[in-house]
Coordinates of C-alpha atoms in Angstrom, one line a residue:
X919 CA 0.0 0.0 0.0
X920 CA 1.5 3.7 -0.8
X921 CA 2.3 5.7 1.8
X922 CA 1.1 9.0 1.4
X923 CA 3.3 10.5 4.3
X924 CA 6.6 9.3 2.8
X925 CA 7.4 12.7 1.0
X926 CA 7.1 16.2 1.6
X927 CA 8.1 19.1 3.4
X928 CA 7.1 18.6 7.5
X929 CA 5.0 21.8 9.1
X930 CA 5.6 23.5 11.9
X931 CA 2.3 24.3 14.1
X932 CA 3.0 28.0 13.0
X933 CA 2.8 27.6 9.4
X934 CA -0.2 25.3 10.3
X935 CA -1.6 28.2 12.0
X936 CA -0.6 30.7 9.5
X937 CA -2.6 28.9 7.0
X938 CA -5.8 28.3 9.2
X939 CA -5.5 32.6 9.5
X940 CA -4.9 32.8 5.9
X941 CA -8.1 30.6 5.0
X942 CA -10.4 32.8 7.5
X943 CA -8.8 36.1 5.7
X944 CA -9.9 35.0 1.9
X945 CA -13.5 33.5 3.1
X946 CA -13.7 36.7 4.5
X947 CA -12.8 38.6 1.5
X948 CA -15.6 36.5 -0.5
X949 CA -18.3 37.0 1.6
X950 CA -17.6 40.3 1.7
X951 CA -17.2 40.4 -2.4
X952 CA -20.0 38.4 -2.2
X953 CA -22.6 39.5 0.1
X954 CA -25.4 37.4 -1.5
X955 CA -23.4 34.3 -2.0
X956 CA -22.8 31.3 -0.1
X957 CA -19.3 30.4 0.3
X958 CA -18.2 26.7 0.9
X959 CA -14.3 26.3 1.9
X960 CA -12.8 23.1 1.4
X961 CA -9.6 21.3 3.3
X962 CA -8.5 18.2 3.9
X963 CA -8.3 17.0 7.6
X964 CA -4.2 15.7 6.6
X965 CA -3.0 14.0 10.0
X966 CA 0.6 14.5 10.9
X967 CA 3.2 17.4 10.2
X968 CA 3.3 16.3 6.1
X969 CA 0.4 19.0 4.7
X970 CA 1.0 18.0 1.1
X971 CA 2.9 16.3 -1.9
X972 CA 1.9 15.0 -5.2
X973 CA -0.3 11.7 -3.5
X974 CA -2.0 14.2 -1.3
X975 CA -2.9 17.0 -4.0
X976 CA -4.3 13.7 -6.3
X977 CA -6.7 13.2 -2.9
X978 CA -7.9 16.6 -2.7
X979 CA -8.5 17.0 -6.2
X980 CA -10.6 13.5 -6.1
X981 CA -12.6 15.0 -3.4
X982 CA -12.8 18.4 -5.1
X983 CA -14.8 16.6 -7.8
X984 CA -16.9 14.8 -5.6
X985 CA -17.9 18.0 -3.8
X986 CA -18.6 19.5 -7.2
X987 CA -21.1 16.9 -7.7
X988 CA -22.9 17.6 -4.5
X989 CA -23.6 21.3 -5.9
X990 CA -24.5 19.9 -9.4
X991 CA -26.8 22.6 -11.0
X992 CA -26.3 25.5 -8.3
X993 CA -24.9 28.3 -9.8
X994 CA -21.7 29.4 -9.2
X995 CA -20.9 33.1 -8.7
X996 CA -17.3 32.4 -9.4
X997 CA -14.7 29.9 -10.6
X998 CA -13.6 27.8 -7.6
X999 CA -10.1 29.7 -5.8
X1000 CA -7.9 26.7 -5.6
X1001 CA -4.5 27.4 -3.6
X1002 CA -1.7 25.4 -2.6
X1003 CA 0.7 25.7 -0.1
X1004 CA 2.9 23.9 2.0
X1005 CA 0.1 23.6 4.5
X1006 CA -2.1 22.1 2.4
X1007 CA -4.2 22.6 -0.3
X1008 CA -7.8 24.3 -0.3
X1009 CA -10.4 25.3 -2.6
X1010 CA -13.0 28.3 -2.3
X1011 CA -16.8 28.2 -4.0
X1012 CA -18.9 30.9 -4.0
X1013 CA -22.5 29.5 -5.0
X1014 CA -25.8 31.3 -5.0
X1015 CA -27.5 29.1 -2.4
X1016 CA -29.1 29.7 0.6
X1017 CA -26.9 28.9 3.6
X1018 CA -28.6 26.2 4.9
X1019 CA -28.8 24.0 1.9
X1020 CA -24.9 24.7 1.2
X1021 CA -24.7 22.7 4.4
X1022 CA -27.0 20.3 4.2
X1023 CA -24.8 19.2 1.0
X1024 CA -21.8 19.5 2.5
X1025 CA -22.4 17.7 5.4
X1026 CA -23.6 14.8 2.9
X1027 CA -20.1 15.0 0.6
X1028 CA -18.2 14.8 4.5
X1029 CA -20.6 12.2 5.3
X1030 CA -20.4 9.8 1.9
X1031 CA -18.1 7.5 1.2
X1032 CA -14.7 7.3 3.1
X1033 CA -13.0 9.7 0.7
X1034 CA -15.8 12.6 1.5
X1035 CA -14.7 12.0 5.4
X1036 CA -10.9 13.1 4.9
X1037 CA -12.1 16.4 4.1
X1038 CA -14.0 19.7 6.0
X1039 CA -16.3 21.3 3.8
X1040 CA -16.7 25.0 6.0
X1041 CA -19.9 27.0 4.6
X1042 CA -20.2 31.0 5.3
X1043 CA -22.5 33.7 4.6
X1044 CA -22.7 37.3 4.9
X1045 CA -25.6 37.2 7.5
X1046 CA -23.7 33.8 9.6
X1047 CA -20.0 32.8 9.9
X1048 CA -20.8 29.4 10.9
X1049 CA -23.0 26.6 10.1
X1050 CA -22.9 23.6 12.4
X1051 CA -24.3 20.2 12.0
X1052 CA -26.4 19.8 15.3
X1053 CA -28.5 23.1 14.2
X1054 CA -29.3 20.9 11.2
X1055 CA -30.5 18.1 13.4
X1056 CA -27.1 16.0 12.4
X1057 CA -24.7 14.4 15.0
X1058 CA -21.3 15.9 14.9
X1059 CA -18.5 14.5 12.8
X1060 CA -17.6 11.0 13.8
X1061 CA -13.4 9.8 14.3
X1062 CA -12.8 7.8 11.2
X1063 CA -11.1 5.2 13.5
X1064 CA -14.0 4.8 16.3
X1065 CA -17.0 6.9 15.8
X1066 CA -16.8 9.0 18.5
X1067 CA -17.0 12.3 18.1
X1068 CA -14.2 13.5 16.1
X1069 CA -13.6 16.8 17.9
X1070 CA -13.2 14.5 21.5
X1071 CA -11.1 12.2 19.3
X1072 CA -8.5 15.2 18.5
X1073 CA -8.6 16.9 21.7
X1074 CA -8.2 14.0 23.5
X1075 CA -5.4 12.6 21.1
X1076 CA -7.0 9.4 21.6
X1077 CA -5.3 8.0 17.8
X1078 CA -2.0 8.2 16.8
X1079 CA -0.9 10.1 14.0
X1080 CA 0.5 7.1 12.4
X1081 CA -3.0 5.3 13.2
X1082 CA -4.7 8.4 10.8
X1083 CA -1.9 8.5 8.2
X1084 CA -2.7 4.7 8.1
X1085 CA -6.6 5.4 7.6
X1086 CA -5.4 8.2 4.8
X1087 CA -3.5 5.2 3.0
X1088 CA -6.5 2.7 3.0
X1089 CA -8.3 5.3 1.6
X1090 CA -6.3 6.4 -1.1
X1091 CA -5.9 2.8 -2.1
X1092 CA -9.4 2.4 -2.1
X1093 CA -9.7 5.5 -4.3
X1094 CA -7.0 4.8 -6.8
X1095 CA -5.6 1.1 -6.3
X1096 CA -2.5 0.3 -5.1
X1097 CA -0.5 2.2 -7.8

C-alpha cells in the first residue's frame, strides 16, 4: 500500500496556524465580495506534520470533484479559488444558495463515502460565519477510526498520528488502487 506521508516538506504548528489565519482572511474577503453568495471552503483533515505532496494533492483534487457533484446545477458566482501551499491545499466556492442547503450538502459530501470523510467542507455567509451540523439536526462529525465524536477524538489525542496517516493510505488505495 502507498504511503502518502513518505514525502514532503514537514510543518511547523505556526505555518499550520498561518494557514488556518490565511483561510479565515480570503473566506472573509468572498463573503464580503460576495454579500449574496454562499461560500463553501474546502480542506483536507491531513494527520501528521506532512500537509501536502503529489499523492495528497491527487486526494484533494478527487474530493474536489466529488464535492462539485454535491452542488450539481447551483450556480456558481465564481470559478472555484484553488491554492496550494505547504500547508495544504484548499479550494473556495462561491455559490448562489441559501446557507442552509450549502450545508446540508456539505455535510452529505463529509458524510459519503470514506473519501468525502478526509475532508472539512466549511460553509459562510454574509448574515452567519458558521454553520454547524447539530443546528441541522445531524450528529457531529464521527473519528474515522472509532465513531466517536471527532472533535473528542483530536482533543483527546486518543489516535496516533500514524493510526490516521494509516486510515489516509486505506483510503487512497481504495480510491485509486494500489498504484
Amino acid at each position: 500500500m502507498k504511503d502518502l506521508f513518505a514525502t514532503g516538506t514537514p510543518q511547523t504548528i505556526a505555518a499550520v496556524l498561518q494557514s488556518k489565519d490565511h483561510r479565515a482572511r480570503r473566506q472573509q474577503e468572498l463573503v464580503t465580495k460576495f454579500p449574496t453568495g454562499t461560500v463553501v471552503a474546502l480542506k483536507l483533515n491531513v494527520p501528521g506534520p506532512i500537509k501536502t505532496n503529489a499523492a495528497l494533492q491527487r486526494l484533494f483534487t478527487a474530493g474536489q470533484r466529488l464535492l462539485e457533484r454535491q452542488f450539481q446545477g447551483v450556480t456558481r458566482l465564481q470559478a472555484p479559488v484553488v491554492t496550494t501551499g505547504l500547508a495544504g491545499t484548499e479550494a473556495f466556492y462561491v455559490f448562489a444558495i441559501d446557507g442552509w442547503e450549502a450545508k446540508r450538502r456539505a455535510v452529505a459530501f463529509e458524510d459519503q463515502l470514506p473519501l468525502g470523510r478526509l475532508f472539512d467542507a466549511d460553509v459562510l455567509t454574509q448574515a452567519q460565519t458558521h454553520y454547524s451540523r447539530q443546528e441541522l439536526g445531524e450528529q457531529a462529525r464521527r473519528c474515522f477510526l472509532c465513531d466517536r465524536p471527532a472533535k473528542e477524538c483530536g482533543r483527546n489525542r486518543t489516535h496516533s498520528v500514524a493510526e490516521l496517516q494509516d486510515y489516509f493510505n486505506r483510503v487512497y488505495a481504495e480510491v485509486f488502487g494500489d498504484d
